[in-house]
CSV table of C-alpha atoms in Angstrom, one decimal:
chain,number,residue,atom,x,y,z
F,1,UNK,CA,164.1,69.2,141.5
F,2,UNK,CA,166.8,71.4,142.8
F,3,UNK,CA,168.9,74.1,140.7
F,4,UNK,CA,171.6,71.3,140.0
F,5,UNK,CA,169.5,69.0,138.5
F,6,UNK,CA,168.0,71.1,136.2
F,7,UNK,CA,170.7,72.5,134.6
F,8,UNK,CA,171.9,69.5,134.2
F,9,UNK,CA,169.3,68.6,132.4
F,10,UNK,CA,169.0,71.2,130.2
F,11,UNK,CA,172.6,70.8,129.7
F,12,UNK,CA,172.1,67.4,128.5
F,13,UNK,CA,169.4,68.3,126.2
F,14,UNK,CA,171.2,70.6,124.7
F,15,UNK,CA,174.0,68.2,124.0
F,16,UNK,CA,171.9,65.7,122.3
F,17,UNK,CA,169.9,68.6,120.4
F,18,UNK,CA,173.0,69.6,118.8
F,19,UNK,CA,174.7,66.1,117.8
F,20,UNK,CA,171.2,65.8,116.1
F,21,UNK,CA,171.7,68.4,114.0
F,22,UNK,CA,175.4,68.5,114.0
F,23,UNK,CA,175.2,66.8,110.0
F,24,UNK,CA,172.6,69.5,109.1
F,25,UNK,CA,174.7,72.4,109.8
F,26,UNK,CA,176.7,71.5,107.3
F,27,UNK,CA,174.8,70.8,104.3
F,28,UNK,CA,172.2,74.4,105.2
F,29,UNK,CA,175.7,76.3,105.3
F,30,UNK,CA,176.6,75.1,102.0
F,31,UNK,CA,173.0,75.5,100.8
F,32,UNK,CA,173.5,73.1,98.4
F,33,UNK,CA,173.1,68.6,98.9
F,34,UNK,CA,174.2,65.9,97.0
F,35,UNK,CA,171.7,63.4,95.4
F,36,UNK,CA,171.4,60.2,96.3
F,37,UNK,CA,168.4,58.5,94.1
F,38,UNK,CA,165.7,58.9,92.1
F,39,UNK,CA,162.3,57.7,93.0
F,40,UNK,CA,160.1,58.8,90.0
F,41,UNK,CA,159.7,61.8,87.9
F,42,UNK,CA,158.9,63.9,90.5
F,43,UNK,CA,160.4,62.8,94.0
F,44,UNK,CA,163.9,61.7,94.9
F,45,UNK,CA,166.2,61.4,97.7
F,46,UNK,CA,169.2,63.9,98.9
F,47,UNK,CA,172.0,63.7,101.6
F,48,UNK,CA,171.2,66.4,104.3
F,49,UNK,CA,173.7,65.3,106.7
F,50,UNK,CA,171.4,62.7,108.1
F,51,UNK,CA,171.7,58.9,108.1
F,52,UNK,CA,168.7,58.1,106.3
F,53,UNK,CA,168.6,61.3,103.6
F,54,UNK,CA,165.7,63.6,103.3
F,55,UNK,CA,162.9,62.4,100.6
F,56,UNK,CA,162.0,65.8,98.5
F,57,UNK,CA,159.1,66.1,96.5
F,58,UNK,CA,158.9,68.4,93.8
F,59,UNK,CA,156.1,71.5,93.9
F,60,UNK,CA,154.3,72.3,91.1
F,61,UNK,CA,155.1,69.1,88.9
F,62,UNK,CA,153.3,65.7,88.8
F,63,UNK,CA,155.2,63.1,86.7
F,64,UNK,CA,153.6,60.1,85.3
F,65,UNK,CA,153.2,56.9,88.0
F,66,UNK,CA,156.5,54.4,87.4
F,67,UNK,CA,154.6,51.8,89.2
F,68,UNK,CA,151.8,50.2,90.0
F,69,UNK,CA,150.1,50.6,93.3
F,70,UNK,CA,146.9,50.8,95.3
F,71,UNK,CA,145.3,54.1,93.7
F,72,UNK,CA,147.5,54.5,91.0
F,73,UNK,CA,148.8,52.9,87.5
F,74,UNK,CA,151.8,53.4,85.9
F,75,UNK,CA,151.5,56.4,83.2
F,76,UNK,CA,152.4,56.6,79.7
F,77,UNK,CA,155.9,58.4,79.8
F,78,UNK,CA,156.1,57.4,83.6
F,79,UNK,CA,159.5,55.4,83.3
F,80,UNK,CA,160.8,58.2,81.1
F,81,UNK,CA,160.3,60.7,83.1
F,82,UNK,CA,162.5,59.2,85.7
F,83,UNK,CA,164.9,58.6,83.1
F,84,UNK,CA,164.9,62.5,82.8
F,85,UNK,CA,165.3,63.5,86.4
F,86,UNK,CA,167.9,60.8,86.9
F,87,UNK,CA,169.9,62.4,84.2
F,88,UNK,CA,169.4,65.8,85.3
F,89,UNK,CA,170.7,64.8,88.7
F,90,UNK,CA,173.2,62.4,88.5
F,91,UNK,CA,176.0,63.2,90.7
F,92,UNK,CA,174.7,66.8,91.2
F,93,UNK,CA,173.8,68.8,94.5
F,94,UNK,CA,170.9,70.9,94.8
F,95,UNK,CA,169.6,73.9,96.0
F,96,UNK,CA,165.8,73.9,97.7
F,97,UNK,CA,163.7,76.6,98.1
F,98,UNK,CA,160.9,76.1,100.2
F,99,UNK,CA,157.0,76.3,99.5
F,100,UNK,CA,154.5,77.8,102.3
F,101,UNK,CA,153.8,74.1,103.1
F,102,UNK,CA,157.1,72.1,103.5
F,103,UNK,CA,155.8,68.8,103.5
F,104,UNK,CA,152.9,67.2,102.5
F,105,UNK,CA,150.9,64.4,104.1
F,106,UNK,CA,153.6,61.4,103.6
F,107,UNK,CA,156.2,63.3,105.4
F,108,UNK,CA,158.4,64.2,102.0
F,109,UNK,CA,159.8,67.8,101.9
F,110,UNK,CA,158.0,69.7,99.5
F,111,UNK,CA,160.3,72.1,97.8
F,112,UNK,CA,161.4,74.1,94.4
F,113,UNK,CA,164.9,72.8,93.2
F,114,UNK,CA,167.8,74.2,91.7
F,115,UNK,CA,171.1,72.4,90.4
F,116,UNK,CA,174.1,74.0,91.2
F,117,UNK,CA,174.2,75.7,88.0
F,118,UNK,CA,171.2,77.6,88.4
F,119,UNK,CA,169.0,75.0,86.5
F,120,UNK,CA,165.4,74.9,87.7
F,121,UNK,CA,164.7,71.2,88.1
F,122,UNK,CA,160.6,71.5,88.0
F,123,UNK,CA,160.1,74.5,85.2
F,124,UNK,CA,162.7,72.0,83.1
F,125,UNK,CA,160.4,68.8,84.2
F,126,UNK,CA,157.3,70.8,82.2
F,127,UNK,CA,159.1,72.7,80.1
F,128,UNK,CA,160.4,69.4,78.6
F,129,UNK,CA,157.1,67.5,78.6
F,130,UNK,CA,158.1,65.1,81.6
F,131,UNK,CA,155.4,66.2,83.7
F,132,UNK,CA,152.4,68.2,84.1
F,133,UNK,CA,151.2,70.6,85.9
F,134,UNK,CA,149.9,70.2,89.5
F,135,UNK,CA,149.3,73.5,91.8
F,136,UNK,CA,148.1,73.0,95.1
F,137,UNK,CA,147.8,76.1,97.3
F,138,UNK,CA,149.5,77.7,99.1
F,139,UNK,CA,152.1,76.7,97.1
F,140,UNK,CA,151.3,78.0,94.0
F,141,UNK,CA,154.4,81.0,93.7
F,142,UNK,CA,155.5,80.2,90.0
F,143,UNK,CA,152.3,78.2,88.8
F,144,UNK,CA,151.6,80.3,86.2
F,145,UNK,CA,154.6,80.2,85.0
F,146,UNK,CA,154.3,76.3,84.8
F,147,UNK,CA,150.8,76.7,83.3
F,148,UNK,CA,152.9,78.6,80.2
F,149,UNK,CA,155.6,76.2,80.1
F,150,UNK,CA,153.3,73.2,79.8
F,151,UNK,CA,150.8,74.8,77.2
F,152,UNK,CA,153.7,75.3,75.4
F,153,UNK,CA,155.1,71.6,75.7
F,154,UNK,CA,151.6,70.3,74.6
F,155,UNK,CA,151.3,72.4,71.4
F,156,UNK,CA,155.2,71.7,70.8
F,157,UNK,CA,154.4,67.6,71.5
F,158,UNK,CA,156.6,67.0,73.5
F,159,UNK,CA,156.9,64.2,76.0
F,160,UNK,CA,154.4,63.5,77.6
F,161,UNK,CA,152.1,65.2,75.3
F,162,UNK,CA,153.4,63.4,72.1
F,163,UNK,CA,150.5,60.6,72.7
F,164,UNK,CA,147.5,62.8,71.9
F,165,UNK,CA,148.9,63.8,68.3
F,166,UNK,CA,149.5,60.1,67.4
Protein backbone atom coordinates (compact mmCIF):
# COMPACT_ATOMS: atom_id res chain seq x y z
CA UNK A 1 0.00 0.00 0.00
CA UNK A 2 1.57 3.24 -1.08
CA UNK A 3 2.04 6.55 1.10
CA UNK A 4 -1.40 7.93 -0.41
CA UNK A 5 -3.41 5.23 0.54
CA UNK A 6 -2.44 5.12 3.92
CA UNK A 7 -3.01 8.41 4.85
CA UNK A 8 -5.99 8.22 3.46
CA UNK A 9 -6.91 5.74 5.51
CA UNK A 10 -5.88 6.99 8.60
CA UNK A 11 -7.59 10.07 7.57
CA UNK A 12 -10.75 8.31 7.34
CA UNK A 13 -10.50 6.65 10.52
CA UNK A 14 -10.01 9.45 12.16
CA UNK A 15 -13.07 11.04 10.70
CA UNK A 16 -15.38 8.32 11.73
CA UNK A 17 -13.47 8.12 15.31
CA UNK A 18 -14.50 11.52 16.00
CA UNK A 19 -18.21 11.65 14.73
CA UNK A 20 -18.34 8.61 17.25
CA UNK A 21 -17.58 10.50 19.94
CA UNK A 22 -18.62 13.81 18.68
CA UNK A 23 -21.97 13.55 21.36
CA UNK A 24 -19.61 12.53 24.17
CA UNK A 25 -17.59 15.63 24.11
CA UNK A 26 -20.22 17.32 25.07
CA UNK A 27 -21.80 15.76 27.99
CA UNK A 28 -17.65 14.97 29.64
CA UNK A 29 -17.17 18.86 29.15
CA UNK A 30 -20.19 19.61 31.10
CA UNK A 31 -19.35 16.79 33.54
CA UNK A 32 -22.72 16.56 34.27
CA UNK A 33 -25.91 14.14 32.10
CA UNK A 34 -29.42 14.21 32.17
CA UNK A 35 -31.41 11.13 33.34
CA UNK A 36 -33.34 9.30 31.29
CA UNK A 37 -34.97 6.26 33.41
CA UNK A 38 -34.96 4.37 36.25
CA UNK A 39 -34.39 0.66 36.18
CA UNK A 40 -34.43 -0.36 39.87
CA UNK A 41 -33.08 0.90 43.12
CA UNK A 42 -29.82 0.73 42.05
CA UNK A 43 -29.29 1.05 38.19
CA UNK A 44 -30.63 3.55 35.71
CA UNK A 45 -30.09 5.02 32.42
CA UNK A 46 -28.37 8.58 31.48
CA UNK A 47 -27.96 10.63 28.17
CA UNK A 48 -24.20 10.64 27.38
CA UNK A 49 -24.53 12.07 24.01
CA UNK A 50 -25.09 8.64 22.54
CA UNK A 51 -28.20 7.22 20.79
CA UNK A 52 -28.92 4.51 23.03
CA UNK A 53 -27.79 6.27 26.67
CA UNK A 54 -25.28 4.70 28.89
CA UNK A 55 -26.79 2.07 31.62
CA UNK A 56 -25.01 3.14 35.11
CA UNK A 57 -24.91 1.01 37.95
CA UNK A 58 -24.45 2.21 41.24
CA UNK A 59 -21.12 1.05 43.51
CA UNK A 60 -21.50 0.25 46.79
CA UNK A 61 -25.36 -0.15 46.96
CA UNK A 62 -27.59 -3.19 46.25
CA UNK A 63 -31.33 -2.30 46.22
CA UNK A 64 -33.96 -4.84 46.62
CA UNK A 65 -34.91 -6.97 43.15
CA UNK A 66 -38.18 -5.09 41.42
CA UNK A 67 -38.78 -8.25 39.51
CA UNK A 68 -38.79 -11.45 39.16
CA UNK A 69 -36.10 -13.33 37.15
CA UNK A 70 -33.98 -16.43 36.67
CA UNK A 71 -31.76 -16.11 39.99
CA UNK A 72 -33.53 -13.56 41.62
CA UNK A 73 -37.07 -12.58 43.45
CA UNK A 74 -38.38 -9.47 43.90
CA UNK A 75 -37.37 -8.06 47.55
CA UNK A 76 -39.34 -6.63 50.21
CA UNK A 77 -38.87 -2.77 49.70
CA UNK A 78 -37.77 -3.54 46.00
CA UNK A 79 -40.55 -1.36 44.24
CA UNK A 80 -39.92 1.29 46.80
CA UNK A 81 -36.70 1.72 46.40
CA UNK A 82 -37.15 2.61 42.81
CA UNK A 83 -39.75 4.82 43.85
CA UNK A 84 -36.83 6.60 45.80
CA UNK A 85 -34.25 6.85 43.08
CA UNK A 86 -36.89 7.91 40.56
CA UNK A 87 -37.66 10.79 42.78
CA UNK A 88 -34.19 11.63 43.60
CA UNK A 89 -33.54 11.84 39.85
CA UNK A 90 -36.36 13.06 38.13
CA UNK A 91 -35.38 15.58 35.57
CA UNK A 92 -31.89 15.85 37.17
CA UNK A 93 -28.28 15.46 35.67
CA UNK A 94 -25.55 13.77 37.28
CA UNK A 95 -22.16 13.82 38.02
CA UNK A 96 -20.17 10.16 37.92
CA UNK A 97 -17.14 9.47 39.49
CA UNK A 98 -15.62 6.37 38.53
CA UNK A 99 -14.59 3.15 40.60
CA UNK A 100 -11.23 1.19 39.74
CA UNK A 101 -13.49 -1.23 37.76
CA UNK A 102 -15.86 0.78 35.36
CA UNK A 103 -18.05 -1.78 34.44
CA UNK A 104 -19.00 -4.90 35.60
CA UNK A 105 -19.79 -8.15 33.79
CA UNK A 106 -23.16 -7.02 31.98
CA UNK A 107 -21.52 -4.10 30.37
CA UNK A 108 -23.24 -1.26 32.82
CA UNK A 109 -20.89 1.58 33.98
CA UNK A 110 -20.13 1.14 37.38
CA UNK A 111 -19.81 4.46 39.06
CA UNK A 112 -20.42 6.86 42.31
CA UNK A 113 -23.14 9.49 41.53
CA UNK A 114 -23.74 12.97 42.35
CA UNK A 115 -26.77 15.30 41.55
CA UNK A 116 -26.01 18.47 40.43
CA UNK A 117 -26.38 19.82 43.88
CA UNK A 118 -23.73 17.92 45.36
CA UNK A 119 -26.17 15.14 46.68
CA UNK A 120 -24.55 11.69 46.79
CA UNK A 121 -27.07 9.43 45.17
CA UNK A 122 -25.63 5.98 46.84
CA UNK A 123 -24.64 7.26 50.60
CA UNK A 124 -28.49 8.70 50.33
CA UNK A 125 -29.77 5.09 48.93
CA UNK A 126 -28.25 3.55 52.56
CA UNK A 127 -28.41 6.28 54.45
CA UNK A 128 -32.26 6.28 53.85
CA UNK A 129 -32.73 2.43 54.16
CA UNK A 130 -33.34 1.89 50.34
CA UNK A 131 -30.57 -0.32 49.95
CA UNK A 132 -27.88 -2.26 51.56
CA UNK A 133 -24.62 -2.53 51.43
CA UNK A 134 -22.69 -4.32 48.74
CA UNK A 135 -18.66 -3.77 48.47
CA UNK A 136 -16.89 -5.48 45.96
CA UNK A 137 -13.12 -4.79 45.55
CA UNK A 138 -11.42 -2.87 44.10
CA UNK A 139 -14.12 -0.62 44.46
CA UNK A 140 -14.50 -0.42 47.84
CA UNK A 141 -13.18 3.71 48.30
CA UNK A 142 -16.13 4.88 50.63
CA UNK A 143 -17.41 1.37 51.90
CA UNK A 144 -16.89 2.07 55.30
CA UNK A 145 -18.51 4.92 55.17
CA UNK A 146 -21.66 2.93 53.68
CA UNK A 147 -21.02 0.28 56.36
CA UNK A 148 -21.86 3.36 59.07
CA UNK A 149 -24.65 4.75 57.14
CA UNK A 150 -26.49 1.44 56.93
CA UNK A 151 -25.81 0.31 60.66
CA UNK A 152 -27.25 3.32 61.33
CA UNK A 153 -30.42 2.97 58.99
CA UNK A 154 -30.99 -0.58 60.69
CA UNK A 155 -30.93 0.56 64.29
CA UNK A 156 -32.99 3.79 63.15
CA UNK A 157 -35.65 1.16 61.04
CA UNK A 158 -35.69 2.56 58.36
CA UNK A 159 -36.65 1.23 55.03
CA UNK A 160 -35.64 -1.55 54.28
CA UNK A 161 -34.84 -2.51 57.68
CA UNK A 162 -38.30 -1.66 59.09
CA UNK A 163 -39.36 -5.49 58.48
CA UNK A 164 -37.13 -7.09 61.08
CA UNK A 165 -38.66 -4.87 64.09
CA UNK A 166 -42.25 -5.86 62.98
Amino acid sequence: MNKAYKYLLILLVSIIVAYYNSGKEEAALSGLMPVSRVVDGDTFWAEDGSKKGVKIRLIGVDAPETRDSNYKKIGFYGQEAKAYLTDLLDNQEVRLEYGVDSLDRYGRVLAYVYLSDGTFVNEELIKNGFARVLSIPPNIKYADDFVSYEREARESNLGLWQRESE
